[in-house]
Amino acid sequence: MDTYLNLLRKELRPAMGCTEPAASALAGAKAAELLGVKPTSLTVVTSRDMVKNAMGVGLPNCSLKGIQAAVALGACGGATSKGLSILSELSDDQIACAGAVPVGLSIGTDIPSLYIKVIAKHDELSSVAIISGEHDRFSYLEQNGKELLNLPVDTCGTVLAEEDERLVGAASLADLLEYVKTAPQEALDLVLEAQETNMAIARHSLDHSYGLSVGRIAAEPIGKEPKSLAEAFCLGSAMAAAASDARMAGCPLPVIINSGSGNQGITLTVPVAVVASYLKSSKETFARALLLGQMIGLGLTARKNRLSALCGAFTAAIGTSCSLVYLLGGELEEMDRAFNTMVGNLTGIICDGAKMTCALKIYSCVEAANLACKLAFRGLSPGNESGIVGKTSRESMDFLSRISHEGMEETDKTILSIMLGKQS
C-alpha cells in the first residue's frame, strides 16, 4: 500500500476560507441537521487554538468574523455535504439568522488543540456535534440525548494519525526524496491540481485589494513577468502573500490545503509555481518539486500539533526551500543545507491566529526559503553548533518537534490571553 499517496489524497483538499472557521461552521451545520429545525440557541465548547485561529479572520461572502459567527452560519443553513467548502455560498437569510441566534462560547480544558463541540437547542429538542483531530472528522454525535457516534476525540484514534505516525517514525528527508523520484502519476496530478487552484487566488489578489495588500505591493516593482531568477524568487514570495491576503480577508475562492491549513498549502505551491514557470521546468520536474515540498510539510506537521504556537507558514516554507533546490537541480546535500538554514533562521516565529498579518509571515518565510536555497548552492548552512540546528535535517526535525511540544505550550496560552484581553 502506498501510504504516502493515501496521505496526499486525504490532506490535499479544497477549503473555502480559513479552515478553523470552516470546521466550526461544519460542526454547527451538523448539530442543526441532527436537530431538524433552526436552533434557537447554540453553545460552543472549543480549544484555545481554535478560538485563536478564528478570531481575526474574515469569513467568505459576509462581513462576520470569529468562531461563534462561523458556527451560527453553519447552523443557519450550511450543507454538511460541502465539507470544508461549507462557506462557499451564503444566502442573505442565512447571514441574518446567524446574526440573530445567540451563541455561547467557552474554552475547554483537557481537550485536543483541534476540537469544537456544538450544542444546538430548540424548545425541548437538542443535539450535539463534535469535530476533533481533523478539521472535518466528527468524533461524537448526539440527538435528543441518544448517542449516535462516539470515537476517540484525539487524533490517536484516526487512520490519518496512524499514517502520520508512520511518517514520523520512518521518514527522513532522504526517504521523502526517494519517494518523490518514483512517485506515481496520481500523486503528481494531485500536487499539480493544487498549485493551479492556489495560483488562481494569487493572481486574483494581484488585481484586487485585500487586507494589507502585502503581496500586491511587494509585486509592484516586478510586475507579473519576472526578468531574472532573482525577480522570480521575489515574485513567488509576493504572490504567496497575495493569496493569503485574499484568503484571510474572506475572498470566495478555494485553496487546496496542506495539514489542514490553506496558508501552508499556499506557501508550498505558489512560490514553486512562479519559479518553475520562469525556469521553463518540465511538467514532471515541476510536479516532483511540488510533491517534495508537500511531503515535507506533512512530515513536519506530523511532528507537532496541527494547531500550535509555532507558525505553520514557517514549517511549510522549509518544504518550499527544498522544492526550490529540486527545481534548480540540487540533490539531498543541498536540500539538507537549506533545511538547516531555515531552522537556524526562523524557528520560533509564533502563530497568533489567522488574520491579515499571516500574509506578512508568509512573505518573510518564503523570502527566507529563497535565501536558504541560494546559500545551499554555495555550500553554506549553519552547523550544529548553532542553537537548535542539528547535524542533519533529521536531527533538526526532532529539535523542532521538541520546541513545538515542550517549549511553546505556555507561549500559546500567553498569546491567547493577550488576544482575548484586547476584546474585553
C-alpha positions as a LaTeX table, in Angstrom:
\begin{tabular}{lrrr}
\hline
Residue & $x$ (\AA) & $y$ (\AA) & $z$ (\AA) \\
\hline
Met1 & 0.00 & 0.00 & 0.00 \\
Asp2 & 1.28 & 3.47 & $-0.90$ \\
Thr3 & 0.96 & 5.18 & 2.50 \\
Tyr4 & 2.21 & 8.49 & 1.16 \\
Leu5 & $-0.33$ & 8.54 & $-1.66$ \\
Asn6 & $-3.15$ & 7.79 & 0.78 \\
Leu7 & $-1.94$ & 10.65 & 2.95 \\
Leu8 & $-1.91$ & 13.02 & $-0.01$ \\
Arg9 & $-5.44$ & 12.03 & $-1.01$ \\
Lys10 & $-6.70$ & 12.83 & 2.48 \\
Glu11 & $-4.72$ & 16.01 & 3.01 \\
Leu12 & $-4.78$ & 17.90 & $-0.30$ \\
Arg13 & $-8.39$ & 19.04 & $-0.22$ \\
Pro14 & $-10.17$ & 22.29 & $-1.10$ \\
Ala15 & $-11.32$ & 24.66 & 1.62 \\
Met16 & $-13.22$ & 27.93 & 1.38 \\
Gly17 & $-11.82$ & 30.49 & 3.79 \\
Cys18 & $-9.73$ & 29.69 & 6.85 \\
Thr19 & $-10.03$ & 26.05 & 7.91 \\
Glu20 & $-10.79$ & 26.65 & 11.60 \\
Pro21 & $-13.93$ & 28.74 & 10.85 \\
Ala22 & $-14.85$ & 26.21 & 8.15 \\
Ala23 & $-14.61$ & 23.35 & 10.66 \\
Ser24 & $-16.67$ & 25.40 & 13.11 \\
Ala25 & $-19.36$ & 26.03 & 10.51 \\
Leu26 & $-19.36$ & 22.32 & 9.66 \\
Ala27 & $-19.92$ & 21.40 & 13.33 \\
Gly28 & $-22.74$ & 23.94 & 13.57 \\
Ala29 & $-24.36$ & 22.61 & 10.42 \\
Lys30 & $-24.21$ & 19.02 & 11.67 \\
Ala31 & $-25.74$ & 19.97 & 15.01 \\
Ala32 & $-28.61$ & 21.76 & 13.22 \\
Glu33 & $-29.04$ & 18.83 & 10.84 \\
Leu34 & $-29.48$ & 16.48 & 13.80 \\
Leu35 & $-31.81$ & 18.96 & 15.49 \\
Gly36 & $-34.09$ & 19.00 & 12.45 \\
Val37 & $-35.06$ & 22.67 & 12.82 \\
Lys38 & $-33.31$ & 26.03 & 13.03 \\
Pro39 & $-31.80$ & 26.26 & 16.54 \\
Thr40 & $-32.92$ & 28.97 & 18.93 \\
Ser41 & $-29.64$ & 28.77 & 20.85 \\
Leu42 & $-26.15$ & 27.41 & 20.31 \\
Thr43 & $-23.40$ & 26.60 & 22.79 \\
Val44 & $-19.80$ & 26.14 & 21.70 \\
Val45 & $-17.01$ & 24.45 & 23.67 \\
Thr46 & $-13.66$ & 24.58 & 21.92 \\
Ser47 & $-9.90$ & 24.80 & 22.36 \\
Arg48 & $-7.88$ & 27.97 & 22.75 \\
Asp49 & $-6.16$ & 27.31 & 19.42 \\
Met50 & $-9.47$ & 27.10 & 17.55 \\
Val51 & $-10.57$ & 30.40 & 19.10 \\
Lys52 & $-7.20$ & 31.97 & 18.29 \\
Asn53 & $-7.29$ & 30.88 & 14.65 \\
Ala54 & $-10.84$ & 32.08 & 14.03 \\
Met55 & $-10.84$ & 35.34 & 15.98 \\
Gly56 & $-9.46$ & 37.76 & 13.42 \\
Val57 & $-10.08$ & 36.11 & 10.07 \\
Gly58 & $-12.73$ & 37.23 & 7.61 \\
Leu59 & $-15.44$ & 34.73 & 6.69 \\
Pro60 & $-16.21$ & 34.25 & 2.97 \\
Asn61 & $-19.21$ & 36.02 & 1.45 \\
Cys62 & $-20.07$ & 38.11 & 4.52 \\
Ser63 & $-18.66$ & 40.68 & 6.95 \\
Leu64 & $-18.83$ & 38.42 & 10.02 \\
Lys65 & $-15.78$ & 37.20 & 11.95 \\
Gly66 & $-14.98$ & 34.72 & 14.69 \\
Ile67 & $-15.79$ & 31.20 & 15.72 \\
Gln68 & $-19.29$ & 31.98 & 17.05 \\
Ala69 & $-20.31$ & 33.58 & 13.76 \\
Ala70 & $-18.93$ & 30.61 & 11.82 \\
Val71 & $-20.89$ & 28.12 & 13.94 \\
Ala72 & $-24.06$ & 30.19 & 13.55 \\
Leu73 & $-23.66$ & 30.42 & 9.77 \\
Gly74 & $-23.34$ & 26.65 & 9.57 \\
Ala75 & $-26.32$ & 26.08 & 11.85 \\
Cys76 & $-28.50$ & 28.53 & 9.92 \\
Gly77 & $-28.38$ & 26.69 & 6.63 \\
Gly78 & $-24.96$ & 25.24 & 5.93 \\
Ala79 & $-24.78$ & 22.00 & 3.95 \\
Thr80 & $-22.57$ & 19.37 & 5.59 \\
Ser81 & $-22.11$ & 17.74 & 2.18 \\
Lys82 & $-19.84$ & 20.65 & 1.19 \\
Gly83 & $-17.29$ & 19.75 & 3.84 \\
Leu84 & $-14.68$ & 22.45 & 4.39 \\
Ser85 & $-16.15$ & 24.46 & 1.49 \\
Ile86 & $-19.32$ & 24.93 & 3.55 \\
Leu87 & $-18.98$ & 28.73 & 3.49 \\
Ser88 & $-18.65$ & 28.92 & $-0.30$ \\
Glu89 & $-22.26$ & 30.09 & $-0.66$ \\
Leu90 & $-24.26$ & 32.09 & 1.88 \\
Ser91 & $-27.80$ & 33.44 & 1.48 \\
Asp92 & $-28.99$ & 36.74 & 2.93 \\
Asp93 & $-31.42$ & 34.84 & 5.17 \\
Gln94 & $-28.56$ & 32.65 & 6.44 \\
Ile95 & $-26.43$ & 35.67 & 7.32 \\
Ala96 & $-29.37$ & 37.41 & 9.03 \\
Cys97 & $-30.16$ & 34.25 & 11.02 \\
Ala98 & $-26.52$ & 33.90 & 12.09 \\
Gly99 & $-26.52$ & 37.43 & 13.40 \\
Ala100 & $-29.66$ & 36.81 & 15.46 \\
Val101 & $-29.16$ & 33.39 & 17.10 \\
Pro102 & $-27.42$ & 33.56 & 20.50 \\
Val103 & $-24.13$ & 31.62 & 20.66 \\
Gly104 & $-22.42$ & 30.91 & 23.97 \\
Leu105 & $-18.69$ & 30.20 & 23.97 \\
Ser106 & $-16.34$ & 28.57 & 26.46 \\
Ile107 & $-12.77$ & 27.28 & 26.19 \\
Gly108 & $-12.42$ & 23.67 & 27.25 \\
Thr109 & $-9.63$ & 22.03 & 29.19 \\
Asp110 & $-8.01$ & 18.64 & 28.64 \\
Ile111 & $-9.09$ & 18.54 & 25.01 \\
Pro112 & $-7.05$ & 18.36 & 21.78 \\
Ser113 & $-5.97$ & 21.60 & 20.13 \\
Leu114 & $-8.26$ & 20.78 & 17.19 \\
Tyr115 & $-11.63$ & 20.35 & 18.90 \\
Ile116 & $-15.03$ & 22.00 & 18.65 \\
Lys117 & $-18.28$ & 20.92 & 20.32 \\
Val118 & $-21.60$ & 22.49 & 19.30 \\
Ile119 & $-24.79$ & 22.03 & 21.32 \\
Ala120 & $-27.94$ & 23.12 & 19.49 \\
Lys121 & $-31.35$ & 23.58 & 21.11 \\
His122 & $-34.92$ & 24.39 & 20.07 \\
Asp123 & $-37.56$ & 24.12 & 22.79 \\
Glu124 & $-37.26$ & 20.51 & 24.07 \\
Leu125 & $-35.11$ & 19.37 & 21.16 \\
Ser126 & $-31.31$ & 19.16 & 21.45 \\
Ser127 & $-28.32$ & 17.85 & 19.56 \\
Val128 & $-24.55$ & 17.68 & 19.93 \\
Ala129 & $-21.84$ & 17.53 & 17.26 \\
Ile130 & $-18.11$ & 17.33 & 17.97 \\
Ile131 & $-15.30$ & 17.68 & 15.43 \\
Ser132 & $-11.83$ & 16.76 & 16.66 \\
Gly133 & $-8.46$ & 15.55 & 15.48 \\
Glu134 & $-9.03$ & 16.58 & 11.87 \\
His135 & $-10.96$ & 19.58 & 10.57 \\
Asp136 & $-13.82$ & 17.52 & 9.11 \\
Arg137 & $-13.79$ & 14.47 & 11.39 \\
Phe138 & $-16.91$ & 14.03 & 13.52 \\
Ser139 & $-15.96$ & 12.20 & 16.69 \\
Tyr140 & $-19.26$ & 12.48 & 18.59 \\
Leu141 & $-22.90$ & 12.92 & 17.57 \\
Glu142 & $-25.98$ & 13.01 & 19.79 \\
Gln143 & $-29.68$ & 13.58 & 19.03 \\
Asn144 & $-32.16$ & 14.31 & 21.80 \\
Gly145 & $-29.99$ & 12.52 & 24.34 \\
Lys146 & $-29.37$ & 9.47 & 22.12 \\
Glu147 & $-25.72$ & 8.80 & 21.27 \\
Leu148 & $-25.25$ & 8.22 & 17.53 \\
Leu149 & $-21.45$ & 8.23 & 17.26 \\
Asn150 & $-18.63$ & 8.07 & 19.80 \\
Leu151 & $-14.99$ & 7.92 & 18.64 \\
Pro152 & $-11.78$ & 8.87 & 20.45 \\
Val153 & $-11.56$ & 12.67 & 20.44 \\
Asp154 & $-7.82$ & 12.84 & 19.87 \\
Thr155 & $-6.02$ & 12.12 & 16.61 \\
Cys156 & $-4.58$ & 8.92 & 18.05 \\
Gly157 & $-7.79$ & 7.18 & 17.09 \\
Thr158 & $-7.79$ & 8.15 & 13.41 \\
Val159 & $-6.43$ & 6.44 & 10.34 \\
Leu160 & $-4.80$ & 9.70 & 9.29 \\
Ala161 & $-2.92$ & 9.92 & 12.57 \\
Glu162 & $-1.70$ & 6.34 & 12.22 \\
Glu163 & $-0.26$ & 7.29 & 8.83 \\
Asp164 & 1.23 & 10.41 & 10.38 \\
Glu165 & 2.93 & 8.24 & 12.97 \\
Arg166 & 4.47 & 6.08 & 10.28 \\
Leu167 & 5.73 & 9.25 & 8.64 \\
Val168 & 7.25 & 10.43 & 11.91 \\
Gly169 & 8.87 & 7.15 & 12.70 \\
Ala170 & 10.28 & 6.30 & 9.28 \\
Ala171 & 10.67 & 9.32 & 7.04 \\
Ser172 & 13.85 & 11.34 & 6.80 \\
Leu173 & 14.41 & 13.92 & 4.10 \\
Ala174 & 16.28 & 11.21 & 2.17 \\
Asp175 & 13.25 & 8.89 & 2.45 \\
Leu176 & 10.89 & 11.56 & 1.15 \\
Leu177 & 13.19 & 12.45 & $-1.73$ \\
Glu178 & 13.45 & 8.79 & $-2.72$ \\
Tyr179 & 9.66 & 8.53 & $-2.80$ \\
Val180 & 9.30 & 11.72 & $-4.82$ \\
Lys181 & 11.67 & 10.48 & $-7.54$ \\
Thr182 & 9.49 & 7.41 & $-8.22$ \\
Ala183 & 6.05 & 8.62 & $-7.08$ \\
Pro184 & 3.05 & 7.51 & $-9.17$ \\
Gln185 & 1.27 & 9.79 & $-11.61$ \\
Glu186 & $-1.73$ & 10.21 & $-9.31$ \\
Ala187 & 0.50 & 11.87 & $-6.70$ \\
Leu188 & 1.90 & 14.20 & $-9.34$ \\
Asp189 & $-1.59$ & 15.04 & $-10.60$ \\
Leu190 & $-2.74$ & 15.89 & $-7.07$ \\
Val191 & 0.01 & 18.44 & $-6.50$ \\
Leu192 & $-0.35$ & 19.96 & $-9.98$ \\
Glu193 & $-4.08$ & 20.46 & $-9.40$ \\
Ala194 & $-3.33$ & 22.01 & $-6.00$ \\
Gln195 & $-0.99$ & 24.62 & $-7.46$ \\
Glu196 & $-3.50$ & 25.52 & $-10.19$ \\
Thr197 & $-6.17$ & 26.26 & $-7.58$ \\
Asn198 & $-3.80$ & 28.21 & $-5.35$ \\
Met199 & $-2.28$ & 30.19 & $-8.22$ \\
Ala200 & $-5.79$ & 31.31 & $-9.21$ \\
Ile201 & $-6.39$ & 33.10 & $-5.91$ \\
Ala202 & $-2.84$ & 34.52 & $-6.01$ \\
Arg203 & $-3.36$ & 36.01 & $-9.47$ \\
His204 & $-6.77$ & 37.34 & $-8.46$ \\
Ser205 & $-5.30$ & 39.10 & $-5.44$ \\
Leu206 & $-2.66$ & 40.90 & $-7.51$ \\
Asp207 & $-5.51$ & 42.73 & $-9.24$ \\
His208 & $-7.64$ & 43.42 & $-6.15$ \\
Ser209 & $-7.06$ & 44.99 & $-2.76$ \\
Tyr210 & $-7.35$ & 42.65 & 0.23 \\
Gly211 & $-6.19$ & 43.15 & 3.81 \\
Leu212 & $-2.78$ & 44.79 & 3.98 \\
Ser213 & $-2.16$ & 44.16 & 0.25 \\
Val214 & 1.22 & 42.71 & 1.17 \\
Gly215 & 1.56 & 40.66 & $-1.99$ \\
Arg216 & 0.20 & 43.27 & $-4.36$ \\
Ile217 & 2.57 & 45.95 & $-3.09$ \\
Ala218 & 5.57 & 43.60 & $-2.96$ \\
Ala219 & 4.95 & 42.59 & $-6.58$ \\
Glu220 & 4.67 & 46.15 & $-7.93$ \\
Pro221 & 8.38 & 46.67 & $-8.75$ \\
Ile222 & 8.50 & 43.34 & $-10.62$ \\
Gly223 & 5.23 & 43.13 & $-12.49$ \\
Lys224 & 3.70 & 39.80 & $-13.47$ \\
Glu225 & 6.58 & 38.55 & $-15.63$ \\
Pro226 & 9.96 & 38.21 & $-13.86$ \\
Lys227 & 13.00 & 39.05 & $-15.97$ \\
Ser228 & 15.55 & 37.17 & $-13.88$ \\
Leu229 & 15.73 & 34.32 & $-11.41$ \\
Ala230 & 16.11 & 36.86 & $-8.61$ \\
Glu231 & 12.87 & 38.52 & $-9.70$ \\
Ala232 & 11.16 & 35.11 & $-9.96$ \\
Phe233 & 12.13 & 34.36 & $-6.35$ \\
Cys234 & 10.75 & 37.72 & $-5.22$ \\
Leu235 & 7.55 & 37.40 & $-7.25$ \\
Gly236 & 6.98 & 33.95 & $-5.77$ \\
Ser237 & 7.12 & 35.43 & $-2.27$ \\
Ala238 & 4.80 & 38.26 & $-3.28$ \\
Met239 & 2.21 & 36.04 & $-4.95$ \\
Ala240 & 2.14 & 33.66 & $-1.98$ \\
Ala241 & 1.49 & 36.64 & 0.28 \\
Ala242 & $-1.17$ & 37.90 & $-2.14$ \\
Ala243 & $-3.04$ & 34.61 & $-1.97$ \\
Ser244 & $-3.01$ & 34.83 & 1.83 \\
Asp245 & $-4.12$ & 38.48 & 1.71 \\
Ala246 & $-7.23$ & 37.37 & $-0.18$ \\
Arg247 & $-7.89$ & 34.24 & 1.83 \\
Met248 & $-7.63$ & 35.93 & 5.22 \\
Ala249 & $-9.98$ & 38.69 & 4.06 \\
Gly250 & $-12.67$ & 36.15 & 3.13 \\
Cys251 & $-12.18$ & 36.01 & $-0.65$ \\
Pro252 & $-14.69$ & 33.46 & $-2.04$ \\
Leu253 & $-12.10$ & 31.44 & $-3.96$ \\
Pro254 & $-10.97$ & 28.00 & $-2.79$ \\
Val255 & $-7.50$ & 26.99 & $-1.64$ \\
Ile256 & $-6.04$ & 23.48 & $-1.58$ \\
Ile257 & $-4.84$ & 22.88 & 1.96 \\
Asn258 & $-1.86$ & 21.06 & 3.45 \\
Ser259 & $-2.03$ & 19.73 & 7.01 \\
Gly260 & $-5.45$ & 21.33 & 7.40 \\
Ser261 & $-4.09$ & 24.79 & 6.54 \\
Gly262 & $-4.72$ & 26.89 & 3.46 \\
Asn263 & $-1.80$ & 29.17 & 4.23 \\
Gln264 & 0.51 & 26.17 & 4.34 \\
Gly265 & $-0.97$ & 24.94 & 1.07 \\
Ile266 & $-0.31$ & 28.35 & $-0.50$ \\
Thr267 & 3.26 & 28.51 & 0.82 \\
Leu268 & 4.07 & 25.07 & $-0.61$ \\
Thr269 & 2.69 & 25.71 & $-4.11$ \\
Val270 & 2.65 & 29.32 & $-5.28$ \\
Pro271 & 6.37 & 30.22 & $-4.98$ \\
Val272 & 7.37 & 26.93 & $-6.60$ \\
Ala273 & 4.97 & 27.54 & $-9.49$ \\
Val274 & 6.36 & 31.02 & $-10.15$ \\
Val275 & 9.99 & 29.88 & $-10.18$ \\
Ala276 & 9.22 & 26.79 & $-12.27$ \\
Ser277 & 7.45 & 28.95 & $-14.82$ \\
Tyr278 & 10.46 & 31.27 & $-15.12$ \\
Leu279 & 12.85 & 28.31 & $-15.42$ \\
Lys280 & 10.56 & 26.66 & $-18.00$ \\
Ser281 & 10.87 & 23.46 & $-15.98$ \\
Ser282 & 9.40 & 20.32 & $-17.45$ \\
Lys283 & 5.98 & 19.33 & $-16.14$ \\
Glu284 & 7.47 & 16.29 & $-14.45$ \\
Thr285 & 10.28 & 18.20 & $-12.74$ \\
Phe286 & 7.79 & 20.82 & $-11.60$ \\
Ala287 & 5.40 & 18.19 & $-10.24$ \\
Arg288 & 8.09 & 16.30 & $-8.34$ \\
Ala289 & 9.41 & 19.55 & $-6.85$ \\
Leu290 & 5.89 & 20.36 & $-5.66$ \\
Leu291 & 5.44 & 16.86 & $-4.28$ \\
Leu292 & 8.67 & 17.06 & $-2.29$ \\
Gly293 & 7.55 & 20.25 & $-0.57$ \\
Gln294 & 4.09 & 18.87 & 0.17 \\
Met295 & 5.56 & 15.73 & 1.73 \\
Ile296 & 7.99 & 17.71 & 3.89 \\
Gly297 & 5.12 & 19.95 & 5.02 \\
Leu298 & 3.06 & 16.92 & 6.02 \\
Gly299 & 6.03 & 15.28 & 7.70 \\
Leu300 & 6.81 & 18.33 & 9.82 \\
Thr301 & 3.17 & 18.78 & 10.83 \\
Ala302 & 3.12 & 15.14 & 11.92 \\
Arg303 & 5.89 & 16.05 & 14.36 \\
Lys304 & 3.92 & 18.86 & 16.01 \\
Asn305 & 0.33 & 19.67 & 16.88 \\
Arg306 & $-1.73$ & 20.75 & 13.87 \\
Leu307 & $-2.66$ & 23.86 & 15.81 \\
Ser308 & 0.19 & 25.18 & 17.91 \\
Ala309 & 2.13 & 28.31 & 18.78 \\
Leu310 & 4.66 & 27.52 & 16.03 \\
Cys311 & 3.68 & 29.25 & 12.78 \\
Gly312 & 2.70 & 26.76 & 10.09 \\
Ala313 & 3.95 & 29.06 & 7.32 \\
Phe314 & 7.46 & 28.58 & 8.69 \\
Thr315 & 7.37 & 24.78 & 8.67 \\
Ala316 & 5.72 & 24.82 & 5.23 \\
Ala317 & 8.43 & 27.16 & 3.91 \\
Ile318 & 11.05 & 24.59 & 4.90 \\
Gly319 & 9.39 & 22.35 & 2.32 \\
Thr320 & 9.35 & 25.26 & $-0.14$ \\
Ser321 & 13.10 & 25.74 & 0.24 \\
Cys322 & 13.68 & 22.09 & $-0.67$ \\
Ser323 & 11.29 & 22.34 & $-3.62$ \\
Leu324 & 13.26 & 25.30 & $-4.96$ \\
Val325 & 16.52 & 23.36 & $-4.57$ \\
Tyr326 & 14.95 & 20.47 & $-6.53$ \\
Leu327 & 13.84 & 22.81 & $-9.34$ \\
Leu328 & 17.38 & 24.13 & $-9.66$ \\
Gly329 & 18.88 & 20.65 & $-9.94$ \\
Gly330 & 20.06 & 20.23 & $-6.36$ \\
Glu331 & 20.23 & 16.93 & $-4.55$ \\
Leu332 & 19.92 & 15.74 & $-0.98$ \\
Glu333 & 23.08 & 17.52 & 0.16 \\
Glu334 & 21.79 & 20.94 & $-0.90$ \\
Met335 & 18.32 & 20.22 & 0.48 \\
Asp336 & 19.79 & 19.24 & 3.83 \\
Arg337 & 21.65 & 22.57 & 3.93 \\
Ala338 & 18.53 & 24.55 & 3.01 \\
Phe339 & 16.50 & 22.73 & 5.67 \\
Asn340 & 19.02 & 23.51 & 8.41 \\
Thr341 & 19.33 & 27.14 & 7.30 \\
Met342 & 15.56 & 27.56 & 7.67 \\
Val343 & 15.68 & 26.03 & 11.16 \\
Gly344 & 18.55 & 28.33 & 12.10 \\
Asn345 & 16.74 & 31.36 & 10.71 \\
Leu346 & 13.05 & 31.38 & 11.61 \\
Thr347 & 12.38 & 28.78 & 14.33 \\
Gly348 & 10.21 & 30.40 & 16.99 \\
Ile349 & 8.05 & 32.52 & 14.69 \\
Ile350 & 4.73 & 32.40 & 16.52 \\
Cys351 & 1.19 & 31.73 & 15.40 \\
Asp352 & $-1.06$ & 34.42 & 16.80 \\
Gly353 & $-4.14$ & 33.31 & 14.94 \\
Ala354 & $-5.41$ & 33.54 & 11.39 \\
Lys355 & $-5.71$ & 37.16 & 10.28 \\
Met356 & $-4.38$ & 39.68 & 7.79 \\
Thr357 & $-0.80$ & 39.57 & 9.11 \\
Cys358 & $-0.47$ & 35.94 & 8.00 \\
Ala359 & 0.42 & 37.38 & 4.60 \\
Leu360 & 3.37 & 39.20 & 6.18 \\
Lys361 & 4.62 & 35.98 & 7.75 \\
Ile362 & 4.24 & 34.02 & 4.52 \\
Tyr363 & 6.20 & 36.68 & 2.64 \\
Ser364 & 9.00 & 36.60 & 5.23 \\
Cys365 & 9.08 & 32.80 & 5.33 \\
Val366 & 9.24 & 32.40 & 1.55 \\
Glu367 & 11.95 & 35.07 & 1.31 \\
Ala368 & 13.87 & 33.04 & 3.89 \\
Ala369 & 13.33 & 29.92 & 1.78 \\
Asn370 & 14.74 & 31.74 & $-1.24$ \\
Leu371 & 17.84 & 32.71 & 0.73 \\
Ala372 & 18.25 & 29.19 & 2.14 \\
Cys373 & 18.18 & 27.82 & $-1.41$ \\
Lys374 & 20.82 & 30.29 & $-2.61$ \\
Leu375 & 23.11 & 29.58 & 0.34 \\
Ala376 & 22.74 & 25.83 & $-0.16$ \\
Phe377 & 24.19 & 26.03 & $-3.67$ \\
Arg378 & 27.16 & 27.97 & $-2.29$ \\
Gly379 & 27.82 & 25.12 & 0.11 \\
Leu380 & 26.69 & 27.19 & 3.11 \\
Ser381 & 24.43 & 26.38 & 6.06 \\
Pro382 & 24.67 & 26.68 & 9.85 \\
Gly383 & 26.31 & 23.80 & 11.70 \\
Asn384 & 25.04 & 22.00 & 14.76 \\
Glu385 & 26.99 & 24.38 & 16.99 \\
Ser386 & 24.28 & 26.92 & 16.10 \\
Gly387 & 21.47 & 26.84 & 18.64 \\
Ile388 & 18.85 & 24.20 & 17.79 \\
Val389 & 20.27 & 23.34 & 14.37 \\
Gly390 & 21.07 & 19.64 & 14.11 \\
Lys391 & 23.92 & 17.82 & 12.40 \\
Thr392 & 21.41 & 16.77 & 9.74 \\
Ser393 & 17.90 & 17.74 & 8.72 \\
Arg394 & 16.61 & 14.63 & 10.54 \\
Glu395 & 18.08 & 15.83 & 13.82 \\
Ser396 & 16.71 & 19.34 & 13.19 \\
Met397 & 13.25 & 17.79 & 12.67 \\
Asp398 & 13.47 & 16.23 & 16.12 \\
Phe399 & 14.51 & 19.53 & 17.67 \\
Leu400 & 11.60 & 21.32 & 16.00 \\
Ser401 & 9.24 & 18.72 & 17.46 \\
Arg402 & 10.61 & 19.35 & 20.93 \\
Ile403 & 10.27 & 23.11 & 20.51 \\
Ser404 & 6.64 & 22.71 & 19.45 \\
His405 & 5.60 & 20.23 & 22.15 \\
Glu406 & 7.82 & 21.09 & 25.12 \\
Gly407 & 8.76 & 24.69 & 24.53 \\
Met408 & 5.70 & 26.55 & 23.26 \\
Glu409 & 2.78 & 25.37 & 25.40 \\
Glu410 & 2.97 & 28.37 & 27.73 \\
Thr411 & 3.62 & 30.67 & 24.79 \\
Asp412 & 0.35 & 29.52 & 23.24 \\
Lys413 & $-1.55$ & 30.32 & 26.43 \\
Thr414 & 0.03 & 33.77 & 26.66 \\
Ile415 & $-0.80$ & 34.58 & 23.03 \\
Leu416 & $-4.49$ & 33.78 & 23.51 \\
Ser417 & $-4.58$ & 35.68 & 26.82 \\
Ile418 & $-3.31$ & 38.77 & 25.03 \\
Met419 & $-5.77$ & 38.36 & 22.18 \\
Leu420 & $-8.77$ & 37.86 & 24.45 \\
Gly421 & $-7.63$ & 40.72 & 26.68 \\
Lys422 & $-7.85$ & 43.12 & 23.76 \\
Gln423 & $-11.54$ & 42.26 & 23.34 \\
Ser424 & $-12.55$ & 42.91 & 26.92 \\
\hline
\end{tabular}
